[in-house]
Short mmCIF file of C-alpha atoms in Angstrom, two decimals:
data_model
loop_
_atom_site.label_atom_id
_atom_site.label_comp_id
_atom_site.label_asym_id
_atom_site.label_seq_id
_atom_site.Cartn_x
_atom_site.Cartn_y
_atom_site.Cartn_z
CA MET A 19 0.00 0.00 0.00
CA THR A 20 1.40 3.37 -1.05
CA ARG A 21 1.91 6.29 1.32
CA LEU A 22 -0.76 8.28 -0.55
CA ALA A 23 -3.29 5.49 -0.06
CA LEU A 24 -2.53 5.37 3.67
CA ILE A 25 -3.04 9.13 3.92
CA ARG A 26 -6.40 8.84 2.15
CA ILE A 27 -7.53 6.04 4.49
CA THR A 28 -6.47 8.05 7.53
CA ILE A 29 -8.44 11.08 6.33
CA LEU A 30 -11.52 8.94 5.71
CA LEU A 31 -11.26 7.42 9.20
CA ILE A 32 -11.01 10.89 10.77
CA ILE A 33 -14.07 12.07 8.82
CA ALA A 34 -16.04 8.97 9.82
CA SER A 35 -15.03 9.36 13.47
CA THR A 36 -16.08 13.03 13.45
CA ALA A 37 -19.43 12.21 11.85
CA THR A 38 -20.09 9.46 14.41
CA SER A 39 -19.20 11.78 17.27
CA SER A 40 -21.53 14.49 15.92
CA ALA A 41 -24.37 12.01 15.49
CA GLN A 42 -23.95 10.76 19.06
CA GLU A 43 -23.90 14.33 20.31
CA SER A 44 -27.14 15.18 18.53
CA LYS A 45 -28.85 12.07 19.91
CA ARG A 46 -28.35 13.33 23.43
CA GLY A 47 -31.03 15.96 22.94
CA LEU A 48 -31.08 18.95 25.27
CA ASP A 49 -28.02 19.34 27.49
CA ASN A 50 -27.84 19.34 31.26
CA GLY A 51 -28.83 22.74 32.62
CA SER A 52 -30.94 23.68 29.59
CA ASN A 53 -34.15 25.58 30.18
CA VAL A 54 -37.29 23.47 30.21
CA PRO A 55 -39.38 24.13 27.09
CA GLY A 56 -43.06 24.88 27.49
CA ILE A 57 -44.87 21.54 27.38
CA THR A 58 -48.61 21.02 27.57
CA VAL A 59 -50.04 17.64 26.61
CA LEU A 60 -53.43 15.97 26.70
CA ASP A 61 -53.18 12.46 28.12
CA LEU A 62 -55.23 9.46 27.07
CA ASP A 63 -57.69 10.15 29.91
CA ARG A 64 -58.32 13.58 28.35
CA LYS A 65 -56.54 15.49 31.12
CA TYR A 66 -54.16 18.36 30.34
CA HIS A 67 -50.69 18.50 31.89
CA ASN A 68 -48.59 21.67 31.85
CA VAL A 69 -45.09 21.02 33.17
CA PHE A 70 -44.64 24.62 34.32
CA ASP A 71 -47.70 24.22 36.57
CA TYR A 72 -46.02 21.28 38.28
CA LEU A 73 -42.60 22.92 38.52
CA ASP A 74 -44.05 26.13 39.95
CA GLN A 75 -45.65 24.02 42.69
CA GLY A 76 -42.18 22.82 43.65
CA LYS A 77 -42.60 19.39 42.03
CA PHE A 78 -40.01 17.52 39.98
CA VAL A 79 -41.11 16.06 36.64
CA VAL A 80 -39.76 12.82 35.19
CA LEU A 81 -40.19 12.83 31.42
CA ASP A 82 -40.23 9.52 29.58
CA LEU A 83 -40.00 10.26 25.85
CA PHE A 84 -40.53 7.10 23.83
CA TRP A 85 -41.66 5.68 20.49
CA VAL A 86 -43.97 2.69 20.09
CA LYS A 87 -41.57 1.18 17.54
CA CYS A 88 -38.58 1.40 19.89
CA GLU A 89 -37.55 -1.94 21.39
CA PRO A 90 -35.53 -0.49 24.32
CA CYS A 91 -38.56 1.66 25.19
CA TRP A 92 -40.70 -1.45 25.36
CA GLU A 93 -38.14 -3.33 27.43
CA TYR A 94 -37.87 -0.52 29.98
CA TYR A 95 -41.66 -0.16 30.19
CA ASN A 96 -41.93 -3.82 31.14
CA THR A 97 -39.40 -3.55 33.98
CA GLY A 98 -41.97 -1.68 36.08
CA LYS A 99 -39.34 0.83 37.22
CA LEU A 100 -41.21 3.89 35.98
CA GLN A 101 -44.36 2.62 37.64
CA ALA A 102 -42.37 2.32 40.87
CA VAL A 103 -41.17 5.94 40.56
CA HIS A 104 -44.77 7.10 40.25
CA THR A 105 -45.98 4.92 43.12
CA THR A 106 -43.17 5.84 45.52
CA LEU A 107 -42.51 9.50 44.67
CA GLY A 108 -45.77 10.57 43.03
CA PRO A 109 -49.08 11.92 44.43
CA ASP A 110 -49.82 8.77 46.43
CA GLY A 111 -46.26 8.51 47.72
CA THR A 112 -43.97 11.32 48.85
CA ASP A 113 -45.69 13.70 46.39
CA GLN A 114 -42.39 15.09 45.13
CA VAL A 115 -42.59 13.92 41.52
CA ARG A 116 -44.92 13.91 38.55
CA VAL A 117 -44.27 11.31 35.85
CA LEU A 118 -45.22 12.04 32.25
CA SER A 119 -44.76 9.40 29.56
CA ILE A 120 -45.05 10.90 26.09
CA GLU A 121 -44.96 9.03 22.79
CA SER A 122 -42.96 11.62 20.90
CA GLU A 123 -43.56 10.69 17.28
CA GLY A 124 -47.28 11.42 17.34
CA SER A 125 -48.40 7.80 17.04
CA SER A 126 -52.11 7.12 17.35
CA GLU A 127 -53.84 5.90 20.49
CA ALA A 128 -54.37 2.59 18.72
CA CYS A 129 -50.59 2.26 18.28
CA LEU A 130 -50.06 3.05 21.97
CA ASN A 131 -52.37 0.15 22.70
CA GLY A 132 -50.30 -2.08 20.43
CA ASN A 133 -52.81 -2.12 17.58
CA CYS A 134 -50.70 -1.00 14.63
CA THR A 135 -47.90 -2.37 12.49
CA GLY A 136 -44.50 -1.99 14.12
CA SER A 137 -45.70 -1.23 17.65
CA TYR A 138 -43.95 -3.41 20.21
CA GLY A 139 -47.01 -3.69 22.39
CA ASN A 140 -49.47 -2.01 24.72
CA PHE A 141 -47.67 0.89 26.41
CA VAL A 142 -50.80 1.85 28.37
CA GLU A 143 -51.98 -1.30 30.11
CA LEU A 144 -49.41 -1.29 32.95
CA ALA A 145 -48.96 2.49 33.18
CA ASN A 146 -50.13 3.99 36.48
CA TYR A 147 -48.97 7.44 35.33
CA PRO A 148 -50.26 9.78 32.58
CA VAL A 149 -49.51 8.68 29.01
CA ALA A 150 -49.82 11.09 26.09
CA THR A 151 -48.82 11.33 22.46
CA SER A 152 -47.35 14.35 20.68
CA SER A 153 -45.54 14.87 17.40
CA LEU A 154 -43.73 17.93 18.80
CA LEU A 155 -41.56 16.50 21.56
CA GLY A 156 -39.02 14.75 19.33
CA SER A 157 -38.08 17.97 17.54
CA MET A 158 -38.54 20.10 20.68
CA PHE A 159 -35.87 18.03 22.44
CA ASP A 160 -33.78 17.56 19.28
CA LEU A 161 -33.95 13.78 19.54
CA GLU A 162 -32.73 11.32 16.95
CA SER A 163 -33.18 8.16 18.99
CA TYR A 164 -35.33 6.75 21.76
CA PRO A 165 -35.86 6.35 24.63
CA ALA A 166 -34.92 9.67 26.24
CA TYR A 167 -35.40 10.48 29.89
CA TYR A 168 -35.22 13.85 31.64
CA LEU A 169 -35.62 15.15 35.16
CA LEU A 170 -37.14 18.62 35.22
CA TYR A 171 -36.29 20.77 38.24
CA PRO A 172 -38.52 23.33 40.01
CA ASN A 173 -36.18 26.10 38.83
CA ARG A 174 -37.19 25.22 35.24
CA THR A 175 -33.92 23.62 34.22
CA LEU A 176 -33.52 20.01 33.15
CA ARG A 177 -31.11 17.11 33.30
CA PRO A 178 -30.86 14.17 30.89
CA ILE A 179 -30.88 10.95 32.92
CA SER A 180 -30.54 7.24 32.37
CA ALA A 181 -33.54 4.95 32.75
CA PRO A 182 -35.29 6.26 35.89
CA THR A 183 -35.36 4.28 39.12
CA VAL A 184 -36.63 5.30 42.54
CA SER A 185 -33.15 5.40 44.06
CA ALA A 186 -31.67 7.39 41.17
CA ILE A 187 -34.44 10.00 41.20
CA ASN A 188 -34.28 10.23 45.00
CA GLY A 189 -30.55 10.89 44.79
CA LEU A 190 -30.96 13.65 42.22
CA ILE A 191 -33.77 15.28 44.21
CA ASN A 192 -31.69 15.23 47.40
CA ALA A 193 -28.70 16.71 45.57
CA TYR A 194 -30.85 19.48 44.11
CA ASN A 195 -32.48 20.29 47.44
CA SER A 196 -29.10 20.38 49.18
CA SER A 197 -27.66 22.75 46.60
CA GLN A 198 -30.67 25.03 46.83
CA GLY A 199 -30.52 25.04 50.63
CA LEU A 200 -26.82 25.86 50.60
CA TYR A 201 -26.75 28.45 47.84
CA GLY A 202 -30.28 29.65 47.24
CA GLN A 203 -32.41 29.52 50.34
CA THR A 204 -30.23 30.25 53.37
CA ASN A 205 -31.29 33.42 55.12
CA VAL A 206 -29.31 34.55 58.15
CA GLN A 207 -31.17 36.96 60.40
CA VAL A 208 -30.66 38.52 63.83
CA ARG A 209 -33.99 38.26 65.56
CA GLN A 210 -35.12 41.03 67.87
CA VAL A 211 -34.20 40.53 71.51
CA ASN A 212 -36.95 41.67 73.84
CA SER A 213 -35.69 40.47 77.21
CA ASN A 214 -34.51 42.74 80.03
CA LEU A 215 -35.19 46.05 78.30
CA ILE A 216 -34.85 48.79 80.95
CA GLY A 217 -34.71 52.45 80.07
CA GLY A 218 -33.91 51.74 76.44
CA CYS A 219 -30.92 49.47 77.14
CA MET A 220 -30.50 45.72 77.22
CA CYS A 221 -29.28 44.51 80.59
CA ASN A 222 -27.68 41.16 81.37
CA VAL A 223 -27.36 40.34 77.66
CA ASP A 224 -23.83 39.24 76.85
CA SER A 225 -24.29 38.48 73.18
CA ILE A 226 -26.77 38.21 70.34
CA SER A 227 -26.64 35.06 68.27
CA PRO A 228 -27.89 35.01 64.66
CA SER A 229 -30.41 32.37 63.70
CA VAL A 230 -30.58 30.55 60.36
CA THR A 231 -34.10 30.33 58.94
#
């Protein structure tokens, strides 16, 4: 093999590696710390869900973005882990989290129930959380593959996450709450001292200690 041929092969490998890297980057969707886009969906029970409403109430939102023709989506659904997140951390549990599962390619309700060509099965039967379908979420989150999972924070930022579990979501919630308590919510005040006031002075008071509220 000539030196020129080796150079050409090397260039092609570099181009292919760059293209693969770019494709993987684009599949990640929105990056950690991105602002949450405005999302309002109508679930299969005909109830509207606006994520900002939940976040402004101090709730965390777990987003499960899937496609009925995605095998890993189907496999995760059947693990029962998302159902456990809803049961443990949702309205009937600690009430910290709202789970939204959204078919993000706009498939029909029949497809969600497994009644169309290519659907891996019934994505509704075991769901104890809201399930919706929308053709907007895939492009809104810049997705090129499924599934995609996000944790939305009350400060309206988001974090891409791996397949949600109760322990993983609990850990992220605790980390967020700790950071907010340390950096965002600590308020040091000196409360008024009313004891032993005589003639406008404080007697027998050696010191005033601040309190953290």
